[in-house]
mmCIF file of C-alpha atoms in Angstrom:
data_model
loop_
_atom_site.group_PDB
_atom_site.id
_atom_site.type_symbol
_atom_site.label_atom_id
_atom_site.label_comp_id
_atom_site.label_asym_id
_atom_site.label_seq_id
_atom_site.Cartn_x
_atom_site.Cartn_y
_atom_site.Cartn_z
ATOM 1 C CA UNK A 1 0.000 0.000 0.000
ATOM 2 C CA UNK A 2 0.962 3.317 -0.537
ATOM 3 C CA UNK A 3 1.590 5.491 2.301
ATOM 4 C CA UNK A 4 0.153 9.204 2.498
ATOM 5 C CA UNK A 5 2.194 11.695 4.328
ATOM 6 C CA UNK A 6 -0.536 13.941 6.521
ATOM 7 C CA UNK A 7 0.343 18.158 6.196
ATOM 8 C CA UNK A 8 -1.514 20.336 8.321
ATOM 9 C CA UNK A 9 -2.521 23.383 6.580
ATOM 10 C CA UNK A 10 -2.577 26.873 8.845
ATOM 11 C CA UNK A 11 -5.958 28.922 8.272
ATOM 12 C CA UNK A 12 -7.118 32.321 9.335
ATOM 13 C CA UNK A 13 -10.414 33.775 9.732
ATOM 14 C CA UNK A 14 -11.419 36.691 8.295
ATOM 15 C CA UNK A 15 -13.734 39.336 9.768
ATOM 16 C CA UNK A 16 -15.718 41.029 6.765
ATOM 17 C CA UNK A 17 -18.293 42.724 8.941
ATOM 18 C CA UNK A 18 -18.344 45.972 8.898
ATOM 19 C CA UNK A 19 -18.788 48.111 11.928
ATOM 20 C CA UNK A 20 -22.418 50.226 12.364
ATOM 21 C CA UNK A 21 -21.469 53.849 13.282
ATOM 22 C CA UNK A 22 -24.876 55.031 13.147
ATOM 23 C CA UNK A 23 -25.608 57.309 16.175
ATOM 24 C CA UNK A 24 -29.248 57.171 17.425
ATOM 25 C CA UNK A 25 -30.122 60.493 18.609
ATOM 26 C CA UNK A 26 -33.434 60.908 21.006
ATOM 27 C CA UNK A 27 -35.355 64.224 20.553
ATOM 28 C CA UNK A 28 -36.982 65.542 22.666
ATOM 29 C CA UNK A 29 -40.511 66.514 21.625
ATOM 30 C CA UNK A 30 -41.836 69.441 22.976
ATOM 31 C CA UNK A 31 -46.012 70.544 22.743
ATOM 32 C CA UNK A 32 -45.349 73.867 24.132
ATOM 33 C CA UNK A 33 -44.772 77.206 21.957
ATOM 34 C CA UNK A 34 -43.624 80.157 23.714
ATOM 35 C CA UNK A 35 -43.692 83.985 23.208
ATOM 36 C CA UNK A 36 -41.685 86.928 25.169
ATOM 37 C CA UNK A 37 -41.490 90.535 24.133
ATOM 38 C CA UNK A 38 -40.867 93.799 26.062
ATOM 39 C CA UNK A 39 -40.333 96.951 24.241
ATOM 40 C CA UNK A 40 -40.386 100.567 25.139
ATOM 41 C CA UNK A 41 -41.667 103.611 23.214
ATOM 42 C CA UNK A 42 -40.369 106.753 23.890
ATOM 43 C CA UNK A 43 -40.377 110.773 22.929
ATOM 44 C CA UNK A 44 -39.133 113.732 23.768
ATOM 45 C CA UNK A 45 -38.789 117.510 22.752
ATOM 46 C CA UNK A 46 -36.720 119.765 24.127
ATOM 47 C CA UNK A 47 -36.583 124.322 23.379
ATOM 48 C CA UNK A 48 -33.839 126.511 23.793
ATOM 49 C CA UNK A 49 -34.625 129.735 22.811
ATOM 50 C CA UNK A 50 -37.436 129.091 20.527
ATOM 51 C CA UNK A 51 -38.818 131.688 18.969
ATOM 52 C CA UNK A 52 -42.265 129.975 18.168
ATOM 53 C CA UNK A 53 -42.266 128.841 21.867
ATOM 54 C CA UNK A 54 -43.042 125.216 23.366
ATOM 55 C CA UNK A 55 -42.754 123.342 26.636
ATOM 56 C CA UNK A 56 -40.231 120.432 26.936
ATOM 57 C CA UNK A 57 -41.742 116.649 27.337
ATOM 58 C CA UNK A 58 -41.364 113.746 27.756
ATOM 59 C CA UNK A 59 -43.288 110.413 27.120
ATOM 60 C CA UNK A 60 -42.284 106.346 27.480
ATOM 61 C CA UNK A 61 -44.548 103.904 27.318
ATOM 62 C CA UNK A 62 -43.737 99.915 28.558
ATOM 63 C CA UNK A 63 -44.960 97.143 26.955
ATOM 64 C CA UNK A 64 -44.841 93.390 27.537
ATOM 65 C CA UNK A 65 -46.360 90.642 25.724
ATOM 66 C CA UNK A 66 -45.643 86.829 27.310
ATOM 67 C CA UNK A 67 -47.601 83.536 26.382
ATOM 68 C CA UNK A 68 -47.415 79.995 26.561
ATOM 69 C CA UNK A 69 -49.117 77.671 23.950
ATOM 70 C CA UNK A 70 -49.701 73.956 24.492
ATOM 71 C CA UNK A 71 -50.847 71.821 21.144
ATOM 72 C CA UNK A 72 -51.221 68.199 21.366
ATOM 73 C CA UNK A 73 -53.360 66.619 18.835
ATOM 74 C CA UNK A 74 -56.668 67.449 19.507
ATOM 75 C CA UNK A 75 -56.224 69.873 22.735
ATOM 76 C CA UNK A 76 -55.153 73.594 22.227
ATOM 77 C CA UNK A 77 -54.091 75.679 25.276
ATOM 78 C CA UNK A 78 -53.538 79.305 24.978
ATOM 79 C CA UNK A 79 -51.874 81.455 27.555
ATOM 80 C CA UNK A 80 -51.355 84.730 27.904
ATOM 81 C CA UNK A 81 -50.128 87.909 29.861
ATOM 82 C CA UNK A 82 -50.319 91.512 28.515
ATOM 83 C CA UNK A 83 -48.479 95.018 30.272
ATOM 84 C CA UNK A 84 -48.353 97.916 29.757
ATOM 85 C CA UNK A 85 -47.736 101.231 31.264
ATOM 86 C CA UNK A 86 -46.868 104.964 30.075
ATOM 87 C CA UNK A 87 -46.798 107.960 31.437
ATOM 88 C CA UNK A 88 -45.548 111.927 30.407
ATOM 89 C CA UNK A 89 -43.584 114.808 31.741
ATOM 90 C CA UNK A 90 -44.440 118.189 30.101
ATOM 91 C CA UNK A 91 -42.586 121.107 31.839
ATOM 92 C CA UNK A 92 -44.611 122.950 34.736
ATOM 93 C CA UNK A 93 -47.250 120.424 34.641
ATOM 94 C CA UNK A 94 -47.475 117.271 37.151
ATOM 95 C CA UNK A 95 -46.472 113.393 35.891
ATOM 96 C CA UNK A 96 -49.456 112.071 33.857
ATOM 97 C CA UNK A 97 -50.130 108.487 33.243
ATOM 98 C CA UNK A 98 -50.782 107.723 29.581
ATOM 99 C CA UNK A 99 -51.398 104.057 29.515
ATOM 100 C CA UNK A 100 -51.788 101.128 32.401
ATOM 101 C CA UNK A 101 -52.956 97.786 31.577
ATOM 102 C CA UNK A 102 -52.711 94.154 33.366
ATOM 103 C CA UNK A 103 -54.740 91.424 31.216
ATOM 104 C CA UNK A 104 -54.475 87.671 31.254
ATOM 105 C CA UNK A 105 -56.144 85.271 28.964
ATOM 106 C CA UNK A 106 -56.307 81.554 28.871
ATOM 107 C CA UNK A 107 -58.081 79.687 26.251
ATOM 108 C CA UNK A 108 -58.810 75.761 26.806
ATOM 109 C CA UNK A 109 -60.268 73.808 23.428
ATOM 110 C CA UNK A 110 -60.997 70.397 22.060
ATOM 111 C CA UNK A 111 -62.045 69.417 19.019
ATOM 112 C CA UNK A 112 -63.788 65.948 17.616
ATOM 113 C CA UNK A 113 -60.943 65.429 14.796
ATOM 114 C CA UNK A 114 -58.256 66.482 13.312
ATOM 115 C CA UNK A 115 -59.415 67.826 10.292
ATOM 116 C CA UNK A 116 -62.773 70.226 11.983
ATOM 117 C CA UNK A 117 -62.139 73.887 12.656
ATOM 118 C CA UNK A 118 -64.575 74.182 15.814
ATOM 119 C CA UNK A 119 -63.351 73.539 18.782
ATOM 120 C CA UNK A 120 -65.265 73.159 22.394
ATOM 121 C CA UNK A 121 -64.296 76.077 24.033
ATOM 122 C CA UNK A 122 -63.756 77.682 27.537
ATOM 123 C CA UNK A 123 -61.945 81.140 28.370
ATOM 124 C CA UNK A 124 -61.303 82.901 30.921
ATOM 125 C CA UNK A 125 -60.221 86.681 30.697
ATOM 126 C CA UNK A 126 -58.801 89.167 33.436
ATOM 127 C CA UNK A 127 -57.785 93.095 33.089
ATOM 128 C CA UNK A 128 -57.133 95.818 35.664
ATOM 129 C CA UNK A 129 -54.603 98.663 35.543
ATOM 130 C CA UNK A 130 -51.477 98.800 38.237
ATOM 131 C CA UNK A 131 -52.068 102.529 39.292
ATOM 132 C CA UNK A 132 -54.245 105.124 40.590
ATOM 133 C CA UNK A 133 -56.310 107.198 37.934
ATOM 134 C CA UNK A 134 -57.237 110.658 38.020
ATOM 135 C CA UNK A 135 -59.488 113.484 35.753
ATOM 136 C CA UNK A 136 -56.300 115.589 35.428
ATOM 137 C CA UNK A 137 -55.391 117.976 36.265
ATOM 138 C CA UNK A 138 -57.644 116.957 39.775
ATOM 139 C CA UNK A 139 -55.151 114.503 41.394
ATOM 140 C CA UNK A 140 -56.530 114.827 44.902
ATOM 141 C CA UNK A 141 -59.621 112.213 43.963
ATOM 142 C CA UNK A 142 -58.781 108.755 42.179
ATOM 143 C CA UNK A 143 -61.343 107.952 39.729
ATOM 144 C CA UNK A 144 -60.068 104.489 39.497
ATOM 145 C CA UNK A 145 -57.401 102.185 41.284
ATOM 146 C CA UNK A 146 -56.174 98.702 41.223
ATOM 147 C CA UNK A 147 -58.596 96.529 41.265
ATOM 148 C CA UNK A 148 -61.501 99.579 41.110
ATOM 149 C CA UNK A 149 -61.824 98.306 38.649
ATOM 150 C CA UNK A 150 -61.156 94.993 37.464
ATOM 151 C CA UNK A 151 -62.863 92.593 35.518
ATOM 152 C CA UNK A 152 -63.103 88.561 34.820
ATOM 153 C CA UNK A 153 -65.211 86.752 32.034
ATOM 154 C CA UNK A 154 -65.887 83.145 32.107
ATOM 155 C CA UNK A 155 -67.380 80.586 29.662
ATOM 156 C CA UNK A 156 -67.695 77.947 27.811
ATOM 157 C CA UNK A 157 -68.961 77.762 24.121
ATOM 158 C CA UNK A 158 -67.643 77.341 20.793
ATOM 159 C CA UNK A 159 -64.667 78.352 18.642
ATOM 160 C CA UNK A 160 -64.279 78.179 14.867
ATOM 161 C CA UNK A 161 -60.631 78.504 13.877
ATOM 162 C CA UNK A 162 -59.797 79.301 10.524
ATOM 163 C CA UNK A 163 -57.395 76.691 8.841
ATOM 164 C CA UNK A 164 -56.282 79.000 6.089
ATOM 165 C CA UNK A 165 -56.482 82.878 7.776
ATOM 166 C CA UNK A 166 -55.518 83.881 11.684
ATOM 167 C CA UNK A 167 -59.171 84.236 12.250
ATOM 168 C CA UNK A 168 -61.153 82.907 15.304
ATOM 169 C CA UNK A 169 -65.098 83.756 16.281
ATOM 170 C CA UNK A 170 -66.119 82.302 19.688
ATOM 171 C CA UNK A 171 -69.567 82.140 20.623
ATOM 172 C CA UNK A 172 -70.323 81.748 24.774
ATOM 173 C CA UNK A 173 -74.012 81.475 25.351
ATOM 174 C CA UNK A 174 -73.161 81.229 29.067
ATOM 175 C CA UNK A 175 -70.389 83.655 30.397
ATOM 176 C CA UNK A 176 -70.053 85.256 33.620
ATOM 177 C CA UNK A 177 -68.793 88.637 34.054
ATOM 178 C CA UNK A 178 -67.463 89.774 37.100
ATOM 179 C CA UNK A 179 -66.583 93.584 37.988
ATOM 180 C CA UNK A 180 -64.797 93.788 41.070
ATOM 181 C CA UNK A 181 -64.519 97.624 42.729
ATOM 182 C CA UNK A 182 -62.676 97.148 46.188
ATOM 183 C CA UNK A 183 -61.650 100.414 46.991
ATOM 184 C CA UNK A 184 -64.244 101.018 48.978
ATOM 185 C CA UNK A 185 -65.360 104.968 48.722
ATOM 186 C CA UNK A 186 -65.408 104.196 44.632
ATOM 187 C CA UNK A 187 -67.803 101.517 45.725
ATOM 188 C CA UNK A 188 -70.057 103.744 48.139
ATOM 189 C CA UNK A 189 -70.346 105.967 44.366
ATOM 190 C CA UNK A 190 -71.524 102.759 42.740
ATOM 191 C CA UNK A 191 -68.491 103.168 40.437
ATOM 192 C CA UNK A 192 -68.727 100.884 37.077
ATOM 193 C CA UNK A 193 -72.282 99.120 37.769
ATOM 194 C CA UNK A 194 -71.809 98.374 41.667
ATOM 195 C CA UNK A 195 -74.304 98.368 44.563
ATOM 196 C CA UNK A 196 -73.959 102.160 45.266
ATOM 197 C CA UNK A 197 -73.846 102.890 49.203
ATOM 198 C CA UNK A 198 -77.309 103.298 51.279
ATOM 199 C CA UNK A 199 -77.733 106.600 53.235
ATOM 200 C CA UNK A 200 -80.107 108.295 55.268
ATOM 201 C CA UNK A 201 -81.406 112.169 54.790
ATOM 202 C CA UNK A 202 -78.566 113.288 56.153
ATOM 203 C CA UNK A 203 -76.104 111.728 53.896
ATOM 204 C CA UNK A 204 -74.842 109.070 56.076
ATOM 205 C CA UNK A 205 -74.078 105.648 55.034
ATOM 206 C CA UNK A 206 -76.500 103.048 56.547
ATOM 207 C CA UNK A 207 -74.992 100.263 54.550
ATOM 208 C CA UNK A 208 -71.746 100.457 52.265
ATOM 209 C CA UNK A 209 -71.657 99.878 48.658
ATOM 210 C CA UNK A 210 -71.374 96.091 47.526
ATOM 211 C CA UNK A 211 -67.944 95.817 45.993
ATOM 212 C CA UNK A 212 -68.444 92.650 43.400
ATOM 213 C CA UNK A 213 -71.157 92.869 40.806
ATOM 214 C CA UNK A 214 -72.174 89.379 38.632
ATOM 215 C CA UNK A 215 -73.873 89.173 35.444
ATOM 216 C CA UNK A 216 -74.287 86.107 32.790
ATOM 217 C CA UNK A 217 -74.617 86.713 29.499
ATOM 218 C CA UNK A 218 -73.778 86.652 26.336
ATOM 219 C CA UNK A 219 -70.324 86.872 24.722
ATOM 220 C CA UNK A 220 -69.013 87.596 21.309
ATOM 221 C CA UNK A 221 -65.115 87.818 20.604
ATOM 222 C CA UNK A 222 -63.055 87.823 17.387
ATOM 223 C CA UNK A 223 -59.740 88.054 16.484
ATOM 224 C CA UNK A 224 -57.924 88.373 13.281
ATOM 225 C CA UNK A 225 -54.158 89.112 11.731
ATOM 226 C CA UNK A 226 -52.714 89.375 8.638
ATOM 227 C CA UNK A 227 -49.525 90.672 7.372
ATOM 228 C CA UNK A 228 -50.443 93.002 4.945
ATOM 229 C CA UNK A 229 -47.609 94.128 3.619
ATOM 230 C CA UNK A 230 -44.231 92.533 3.889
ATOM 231 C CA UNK A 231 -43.088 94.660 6.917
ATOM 232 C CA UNK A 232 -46.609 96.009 8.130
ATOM 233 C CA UNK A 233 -49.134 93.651 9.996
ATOM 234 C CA UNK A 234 -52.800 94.265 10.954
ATOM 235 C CA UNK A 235 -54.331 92.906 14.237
ATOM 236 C CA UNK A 236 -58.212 93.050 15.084
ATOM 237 C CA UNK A 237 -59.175 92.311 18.192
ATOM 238 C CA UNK A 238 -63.222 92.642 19.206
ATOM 239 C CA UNK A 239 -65.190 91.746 22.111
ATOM 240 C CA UNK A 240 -69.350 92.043 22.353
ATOM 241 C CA UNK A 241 -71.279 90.897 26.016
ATOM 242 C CA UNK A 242 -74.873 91.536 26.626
ATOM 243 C CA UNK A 243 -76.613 90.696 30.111
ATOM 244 C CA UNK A 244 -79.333 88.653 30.231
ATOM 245 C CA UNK A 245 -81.216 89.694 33.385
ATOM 246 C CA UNK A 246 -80.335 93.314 33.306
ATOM 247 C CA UNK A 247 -81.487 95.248 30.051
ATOM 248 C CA UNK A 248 -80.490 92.478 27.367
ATOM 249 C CA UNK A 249 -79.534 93.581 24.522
ATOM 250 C CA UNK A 250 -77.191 96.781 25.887
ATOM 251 C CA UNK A 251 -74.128 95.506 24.709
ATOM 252 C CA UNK A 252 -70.781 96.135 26.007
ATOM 253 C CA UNK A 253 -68.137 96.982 22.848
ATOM 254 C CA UNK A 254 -64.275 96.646 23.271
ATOM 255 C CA UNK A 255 -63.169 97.016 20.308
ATOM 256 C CA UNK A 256 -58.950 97.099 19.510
ATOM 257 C CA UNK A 257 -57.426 97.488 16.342
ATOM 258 C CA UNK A 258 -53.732 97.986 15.825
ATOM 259 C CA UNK A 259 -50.674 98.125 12.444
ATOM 260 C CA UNK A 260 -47.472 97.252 13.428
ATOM 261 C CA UNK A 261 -44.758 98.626 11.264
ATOM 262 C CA UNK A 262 -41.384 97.240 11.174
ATOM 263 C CA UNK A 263 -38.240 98.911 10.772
ATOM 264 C CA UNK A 264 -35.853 95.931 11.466
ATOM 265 C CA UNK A 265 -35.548 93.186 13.865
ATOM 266 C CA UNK A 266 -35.550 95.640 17.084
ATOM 267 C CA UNK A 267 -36.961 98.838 15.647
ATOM 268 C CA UNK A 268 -40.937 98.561 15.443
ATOM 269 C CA UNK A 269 -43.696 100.884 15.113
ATOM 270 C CA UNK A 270 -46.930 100.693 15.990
ATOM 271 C CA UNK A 271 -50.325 103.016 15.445
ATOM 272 C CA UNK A 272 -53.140 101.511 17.275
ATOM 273 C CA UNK A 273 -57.003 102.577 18.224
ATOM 274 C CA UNK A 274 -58.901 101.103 21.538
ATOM 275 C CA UNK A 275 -62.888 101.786 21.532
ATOM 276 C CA UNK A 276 -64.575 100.776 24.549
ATOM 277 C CA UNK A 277 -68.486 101.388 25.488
ATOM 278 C CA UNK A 278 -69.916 100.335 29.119
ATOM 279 C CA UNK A 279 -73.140 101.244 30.178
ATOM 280 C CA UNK A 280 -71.886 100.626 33.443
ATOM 281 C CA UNK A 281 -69.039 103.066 33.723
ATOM 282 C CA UNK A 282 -69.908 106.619 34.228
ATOM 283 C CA UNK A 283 -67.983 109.472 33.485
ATOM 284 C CA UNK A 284 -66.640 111.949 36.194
ATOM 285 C CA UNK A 285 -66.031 115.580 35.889
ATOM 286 C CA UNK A 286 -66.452 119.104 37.413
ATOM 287 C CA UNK A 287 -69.939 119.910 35.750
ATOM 288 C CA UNK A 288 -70.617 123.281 38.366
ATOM 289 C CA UNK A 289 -66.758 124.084 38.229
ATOM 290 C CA UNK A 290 -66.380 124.053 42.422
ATOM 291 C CA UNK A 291 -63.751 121.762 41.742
ATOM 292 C CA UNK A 292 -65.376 118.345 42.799
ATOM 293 C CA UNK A 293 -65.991 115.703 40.145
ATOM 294 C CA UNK A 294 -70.083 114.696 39.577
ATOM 295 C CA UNK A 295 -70.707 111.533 38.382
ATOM 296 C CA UNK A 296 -72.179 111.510 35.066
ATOM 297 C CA UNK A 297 -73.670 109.099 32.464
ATOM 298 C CA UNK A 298 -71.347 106.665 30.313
ATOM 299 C CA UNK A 299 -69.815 107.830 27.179
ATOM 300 C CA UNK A 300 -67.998 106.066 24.668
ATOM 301 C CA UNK A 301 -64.401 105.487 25.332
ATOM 302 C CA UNK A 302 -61.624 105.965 22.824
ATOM 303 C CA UNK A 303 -57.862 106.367 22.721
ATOM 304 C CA UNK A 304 -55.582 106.305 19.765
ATOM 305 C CA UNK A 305 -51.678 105.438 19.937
ATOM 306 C CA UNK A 306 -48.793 106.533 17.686
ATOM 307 C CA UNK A 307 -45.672 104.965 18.644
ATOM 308 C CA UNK A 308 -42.080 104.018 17.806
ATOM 309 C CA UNK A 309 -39.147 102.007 19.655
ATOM 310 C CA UNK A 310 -37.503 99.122 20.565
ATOM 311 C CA UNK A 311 -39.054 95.708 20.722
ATOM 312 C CA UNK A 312 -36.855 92.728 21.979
ATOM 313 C CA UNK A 313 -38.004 89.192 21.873
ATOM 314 C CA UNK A 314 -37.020 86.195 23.688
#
């Protein structure tokens, strides 16, 4: 027989995978949108020697916008906080306030599907100002103070959001409105629709003005913007609430309507209108001239702005 030699033969094995460097990153997902801006307005003129003559001022007005938006599918949560406050110093005449505003807003909604553009709706809304308020030049009687007054709506209803425009109508069938006075000699006057103050003959107070006033009614509110114009934007803000136990069908109009014109990133201006109509808020003024303010009836409220400055967001 033939004999085989045995060889043994070396082998190596090969690795021909290849190494994964993919890197899984984990976002985090966030449902909440927020918005902060402060700016300040301000103006001034200043004469030296004159000839057509003038008295030096000066005006700034503060302004702070801060919300907080949650949006999760179905459920949209609106939050917001509005400031502002102004004032102006004209040579030989006192400091005047020009503006002073605190408002809050929260809006709650859910809607059926995606794809609808009502939503079941509730809001609440809050405004006073920060300051005492005077008929100037009196400054020795406030007509108004913190919380004298101040007001809160709430309701539930319906909102129809527009998928295409910034538009929104709600509709509240059932809103309270709630106008708190608690300063209490505004009160006794039966400032902006309060109890006024009891008294005998003799002008003494037998029982003191009630300093919280409710009503449920109706409510109305829209609000639409648009940018124009590549650097000018419109905003439309209106607001319509009629009582239903006490004269139905005298509404209450706030009406706001501002342009904001921009300059650049920081530099904005803005020109703005606020109508307002209460039958509950009366007008005070010296009628007889002996100094005192009589209250009157209401009148329709109005106030226009013109102003340019610095806006910084963050």
């Amino acid at each position: 027989m033939t004999k085989l030699d045995t060889v043994e033969i070396a082998t190596a094995e090969v690795d021909t995978a290849v190494a994964d460097t993919t890197v899984v990153r984990n976002e985090k997902v966030t449902y909440w949108k927020e918005t902060n801006k402060v700016g300040l307005n301000l103006s001034e003129v200043a004469f030296v020697n004159w000839s057509s003559g003038g008295n030096n001022s000066f005006s700034a007005l503060f302004h702070g916008l801060f919300g907080r938006k949650y949006q999760k599918k179905l459920l949209n949560w609106n939050n917001t906080l509005v400031i502002k406050y102004g004032f102006n110093a004209q040579e030989g005449r006192e400091l005047r306030k020009t503006e002073d505003n605190l408002e809050i807003n929260s809006n709650f909604g859910y809607r059926r599907d995606s794809v609808s553009n009502f939503y079941y709706s509730a809001k609440f809304n809050f405004n006073t100002q920060l300051t005492y308020g005077y008929r100037y030049p009196n400054t020795e009687s406030p007509i108004s103070k913190f919380m004298a007054p101040g007001y809160a709506f709430l309701g539930v209803g319906t909102e129809y959001s527009d998928p295409n425009e910034d538009l929104t109508v709600y509709v509240s069938p059932v809103t309270q409105k709630s106008t708190f006075v608690l300063d209490q000699a505004l009160a006794n006057e039966g400032m902006f629709g309060v109890q006024r103050a009891i008294k005998d003959e003799e002008g003494n107070i037998i029982k003191e003005g009630e300093r919280v006033r409710t009503e449920f009614g109706f409510l109305l509110s829209s609000g639409f913007s648009k940018q124009i114009f590549e650097n000018i934007g419109l905003n439309n803000q209106l607001k319509l609430y009629s009582d239903y136990l006490n004269n139905f069908g005298n509404v209450d109009i706030d009406w706001e309507l501002n342009l904001d014109l921009k300059v650049n990133e920081y530099v904005k201006a803005n020109v703005g209108s606020h109508l307002r109509y209460d039958d509950d808020v009366k007008f005070k003024q010296d009628l007889d001239g002996d100094g005192k303010l009589e209250t009157g009836g209401p009148r329709v409220q109005f106030k226009q702005l013109l102003g340019v400055g610095v806006v910084y967001s963050f």
